[in-house]
Amino acid sequence: MKSGSVNIDMLDEFVYLAETLSFKRTADHFYLSKSVVSRHMSALEEQLGVRLFERDNRGTRLTDAGRAFYPQAKRILNDWAMALDAVCDA
């Protein structure tokens, strides 16, 4: 893993992409272009030092590393949402 920051938006995009396996649907959902989502996922893969997705003419699939990372990323997003709720309720 390389030093640097992974932001919560990239994790959110990763989780959505992992669930839909569609760069177009992910881009549309976050009001981004497909190329921006692709760059974000490439940056995330670079930060982690692993490939999260296999991309080819047959479509997009999670790699073993992507399948391992998905539940952890989803938990981080859930924890983040709970933290925001706690602050807003204080």
mmCIF file with all atom_site columns, C-alpha atoms in Angstrom:
data_model
loop_
_atom_site.group_PDB
_atom_site.id
_atom_site.type_symbol
_atom_site.label_atom_id
_atom_site.label_alt_id
_atom_site.label_comp_id
_atom_site.label_asym_id
_atom_site.label_entity_id
_atom_site.label_seq_id
_atom_site.pdbx_PDB_ins_code
_atom_site.Cartn_x
_atom_site.Cartn_y
_atom_site.Cartn_z
_atom_site.occupancy
_atom_site.B_iso_or_equiv
_atom_site.pdbx_formal_charge
_atom_site.auth_seq_id
_atom_site.auth_comp_id
_atom_site.auth_asym_id
_atom_site.auth_atom_id
_atom_site.pdbx_PDB_model_num
ATOM 1  C CA . MET A 1 1  ? 0.000   0.000   0.000   1.00 0.00 ? 1  MET A CA 1
ATOM 2  C CA . LYS A 1 2  ? 1.294   3.436   -0.901  1.00 0.00 ? 2  LYS A CA 1
ATOM 3  C CA . SER A 1 3  ? 1.115   6.478   1.292   1.00 0.00 ? 3  SER A CA 1
ATOM 4  C CA . GLY A 1 4  ? -1.497  9.045   0.447   1.00 0.00 ? 4  GLY A CA 1
ATOM 5  C CA . SER A 1 5  ? -5.135  9.579   1.068   1.00 0.00 ? 5  SER A CA 1
ATOM 6  C CA . VAL A 1 6  ? -8.206  7.712   -0.013  1.00 0.00 ? 6  VAL A CA 1
ATOM 7  C CA . ASN A 1 7  ? -11.260 9.889   0.367   1.00 0.00 ? 7  ASN A CA 1
ATOM 8  C CA . ILE A 1 8  ? -14.713 8.780   1.410   1.00 0.00 ? 8  ILE A CA 1
ATOM 9  C CA . ASP A 1 9  ? -16.138 9.648   -2.018  1.00 0.00 ? 9  ASP A CA 1
ATOM 10 C CA . MET A 1 10 ? -13.783 7.168   -3.686  1.00 0.00 ? 10 MET A CA 1
ATOM 11 C CA . LEU A 1 11 ? -14.915 4.477   -1.257  1.00 0.00 ? 11 LEU A CA 1
ATOM 12 C CA . ASP A 1 12 ? -18.538 5.336   -1.987  1.00 0.00 ? 12 ASP A CA 1
ATOM 13 C CA . GLU A 1 13 ? -17.894 5.044   -5.720  1.00 0.00 ? 13 GLU A CA 1
ATOM 14 C CA . PHE A 1 14 ? -16.037 1.754   -5.205  1.00 0.00 ? 14 PHE A CA 1
ATOM 15 C CA . VAL A 1 15 ? -18.925 0.222   -3.235  1.00 0.00 ? 15 VAL A CA 1
ATOM 16 C CA . TYR A 1 16 ? -21.512 1.339   -5.790  1.00 0.00 ? 16 TYR A CA 1
ATOM 17 C CA . LEU A 1 17 ? -19.383 0.059   -8.668  1.00 0.00 ? 17 LEU A CA 1
ATOM 18 C CA . ALA A 1 18 ? -18.791 -3.246  -6.861  1.00 0.00 ? 18 ALA A CA 1
ATOM 19 C CA . GLU A 1 19 ? -22.554 -3.639  -6.452  1.00 0.00 ? 19 GLU A CA 1
ATOM 20 C CA . THR A 1 20 ? -23.523 -2.659  -10.005 1.00 0.00 ? 20 THR A CA 1
ATOM 21 C CA . LEU A 1 21 ? -20.389 -3.631  -11.950 1.00 0.00 ? 21 LEU A CA 1
ATOM 22 C CA . SER A 1 22 ? -21.240 -0.736  -14.254 1.00 0.00 ? 22 SER A CA 1
ATOM 23 C CA . PHE A 1 23 ? -19.047 2.319   -14.732 1.00 0.00 ? 23 PHE A CA 1
ATOM 24 C CA . LYS A 1 24 ? -21.911 4.061   -16.564 1.00 0.00 ? 24 LYS A CA 1
ATOM 25 C CA . ARG A 1 25 ? -24.459 3.479   -13.786 1.00 0.00 ? 25 ARG A CA 1
ATOM 26 C CA . THR A 1 26 ? -21.891 4.513   -11.173 1.00 0.00 ? 26 THR A CA 1
ATOM 27 C CA . ALA A 1 27 ? -21.003 7.664   -13.093 1.00 0.00 ? 27 ALA A CA 1
ATOM 28 C CA . ASP A 1 28 ? -24.669 8.540   -13.550 1.00 0.00 ? 28 ASP A CA 1
ATOM 29 C CA . HIS A 1 29 ? -25.421 7.907   -9.867  1.00 0.00 ? 29 HIS A CA 1
ATOM 30 C CA . PHE A 1 30 ? -22.660 10.274  -8.706  1.00 0.00 ? 30 PHE A CA 1
ATOM 31 C CA . TYR A 1 31 ? -23.158 12.821  -11.534 1.00 0.00 ? 31 TYR A CA 1
ATOM 32 C CA . LEU A 1 32 ? -19.665 12.136  -12.864 1.00 0.00 ? 32 LEU A CA 1
ATOM 33 C CA . SER A 1 33 ? -18.300 11.037  -16.205 1.00 0.00 ? 33 SER A CA 1
ATOM 34 C CA . LYS A 1 34 ? -17.252 7.422   -16.719 1.00 0.00 ? 34 LYS A CA 1
ATOM 35 C CA . SER A 1 35 ? -13.673 8.597   -17.212 1.00 0.00 ? 35 SER A CA 1
ATOM 36 C CA . VAL A 1 36 ? -13.677 10.309  -13.791 1.00 0.00 ? 36 VAL A CA 1
ATOM 37 C CA . VAL A 1 37 ? -14.968 7.153   -12.092 1.00 0.00 ? 37 VAL A CA 1
ATOM 38 C CA . SER A 1 38 ? -12.341 5.131   -13.945 1.00 0.00 ? 38 SER A CA 1
ATOM 39 C CA . ARG A 1 39 ? -9.594  7.526   -12.819 1.00 0.00 ? 39 ARG A CA 1
ATOM 40 C CA . HIS A 1 40 ? -10.836 7.360   -9.226  1.00 0.00 ? 40 HIS A CA 1
ATOM 41 C CA . MET A 1 41 ? -10.820 3.551   -9.260  1.00 0.00 ? 41 MET A CA 1
ATOM 42 C CA . SER A 1 42 ? -7.353  3.503   -10.823 1.00 0.00 ? 42 SER A CA 1
ATOM 43 C CA . ALA A 1 43 ? -6.139  5.899   -8.111  1.00 0.00 ? 43 ALA A CA 1
ATOM 44 C CA . LEU A 1 44 ? -7.703  3.718   -5.407  1.00 0.00 ? 44 LEU A CA 1
ATOM 45 C CA . GLU A 1 45 ? -6.046  0.625   -6.885  1.00 0.00 ? 45 GLU A CA 1
ATOM 46 C CA . GLU A 1 46 ? -2.736  2.491   -7.021  1.00 0.00 ? 46 GLU A CA 1
ATOM 47 C CA . GLN A 1 47 ? -3.067  3.538   -3.371  1.00 0.00 ? 47 GLN A CA 1
ATOM 48 C CA . LEU A 1 48 ? -3.899  -0.010  -2.282  1.00 0.00 ? 48 LEU A CA 1
ATOM 49 C CA . GLY A 1 49 ? -1.315  -1.599  -4.558  1.00 0.00 ? 49 GLY A CA 1
ATOM 50 C CA . VAL A 1 50 ? -3.822  -4.142  -5.922  1.00 0.00 ? 50 VAL A CA 1
ATOM 51 C CA . ARG A 1 51 ? -6.283  -4.467  -8.775  1.00 0.00 ? 51 ARG A CA 1
ATOM 52 C CA . LEU A 1 52 ? -9.860  -4.277  -7.521  1.00 0.00 ? 52 LEU A CA 1
ATOM 53 C CA . PHE A 1 53 ? -11.584 -4.781  -10.871 1.00 0.00 ? 53 PHE A CA 1
ATOM 54 C CA . GLU A 1 54 ? -10.963 -6.732  -14.028 1.00 0.00 ? 54 GLU A CA 1
ATOM 55 C CA . ARG A 1 55 ? -12.049 -4.658  -16.998 1.00 0.00 ? 55 ARG A CA 1
ATOM 56 C CA . ASP A 1 56 ? -12.298 -6.128  -20.484 1.00 0.00 ? 56 ASP A CA 1
ATOM 57 C CA . ASN A 1 57 ? -14.653 -6.386  -23.443 1.00 0.00 ? 57 ASN A CA 1
ATOM 58 C CA . ARG A 1 58 ? -16.815 -8.845  -21.457 1.00 0.00 ? 58 ARG A CA 1
ATOM 59 C CA . GLY A 1 59 ? -17.481 -6.266  -18.753 1.00 0.00 ? 59 GLY A CA 1
ATOM 60 C CA . THR A 1 60 ? -16.321 -5.420  -15.256 1.00 0.00 ? 60 THR A CA 1
ATOM 61 C CA . ARG A 1 61 ? -15.723 -7.973  -12.508 1.00 0.00 ? 61 ARG A CA 1
ATOM 62 C CA . LEU A 1 62 ? -14.328 -7.793  -8.998  1.00 0.00 ? 62 LEU A CA 1
ATOM 63 C CA . THR A 1 63 ? -10.958 -9.410  -8.444  1.00 0.00 ? 63 THR A CA 1
ATOM 64 C CA . ASP A 1 64 ? -10.279 -11.508 -5.351  1.00 0.00 ? 64 ASP A CA 1
ATOM 65 C CA . ALA A 1 65 ? -8.801  -8.373  -3.765  1.00 0.00 ? 65 ALA A CA 1
ATOM 66 C CA . GLY A 1 66 ? -11.907 -6.396  -4.727  1.00 0.00 ? 66 GLY A CA 1
ATOM 67 C CA . ARG A 1 67 ? -14.168 -9.015  -3.165  1.00 0.00 ? 67 ARG A CA 1
ATOM 68 C CA . ALA A 1 68 ? -12.070 -8.916  0.019   1.00 0.00 ? 68 ALA A CA 1
ATOM 69 C CA . PHE A 1 69 ? -12.059 -5.107  0.119   1.00 0.00 ? 69 PHE A CA 1
ATOM 70 C CA . TYR A 1 70 ? -15.785 -4.633  -0.565  1.00 0.00 ? 70 TYR A CA 1
ATOM 71 C CA . PRO A 1 71 ? -17.213 -5.567  2.881   1.00 0.00 ? 71 PRO A CA 1
ATOM 72 C CA . GLN A 1 72 ? -14.541 -3.496  4.616   1.00 0.00 ? 72 GLN A CA 1
ATOM 73 C CA . ALA A 1 73 ? -15.248 -0.456  2.439   1.00 0.00 ? 73 ALA A CA 1
ATOM 74 C CA . LYS A 1 74 ? -18.982 -0.871  3.022   1.00 0.00 ? 74 LYS A CA 1
ATOM 75 C CA . ARG A 1 75 ? -18.400 -1.022  6.788   1.00 0.00 ? 75 ARG A CA 1
ATOM 76 C CA . ILE A 1 76 ? -16.277 2.152   6.656   1.00 0.00 ? 76 ILE A CA 1
ATOM 77 C CA . LEU A 1 77 ? -19.089 3.948   4.800   1.00 0.00 ? 77 LEU A CA 1
ATOM 78 C CA . ASN A 1 78 ? -21.642 2.743   7.353   1.00 0.00 ? 78 ASN A CA 1
ATOM 79 C CA . ASP A 1 79 ? -19.393 3.856   10.226  1.00 0.00 ? 79 ASP A CA 1
ATOM 80 C CA . TRP A 1 80 ? -18.920 7.247   8.535   1.00 0.00 ? 80 TRP A CA 1
ATOM 81 C CA . ALA A 1 81 ? -22.698 7.667   8.178   1.00 0.00 ? 81 ALA A CA 1
ATOM 82 C CA . MET A 1 82 ? -23.204 6.763   11.854  1.00 0.00 ? 82 MET A CA 1
ATOM 83 C CA . ALA A 1 83 ? -20.498 9.253   12.881  1.00 0.00 ? 83 ALA A CA 1
ATOM 84 C CA . LEU A 1 84 ? -22.187 12.009  10.886  1.00 0.00 ? 84 LEU A CA 1
ATOM 85 C CA . ASP A 1 85 ? -25.554 11.126  12.426  1.00 0.00 ? 85 ASP A CA 1
ATOM 86 C CA . ALA A 1 86 ? -24.044 11.245  15.923  1.00 0.00 ? 86 ALA A CA 1
ATOM 87 C CA . VAL A 1 87 ? -22.567 14.689  15.314  1.00 0.00 ? 87 VAL A CA 1
ATOM 88 C CA . CYS A 1 88 ? -25.801 16.011  13.828  1.00 0.00 ? 88 CYS A CA 1
ATOM 89 C CA . ASP A 1 89 ? -27.798 14.639  16.774  1.00 0.00 ? 89 ASP A CA 1
ATOM 90 C CA . ALA A 1 90 ? -25.462 16.171  19.380  1.00 0.00 ? 90 ALA A CA 1
#
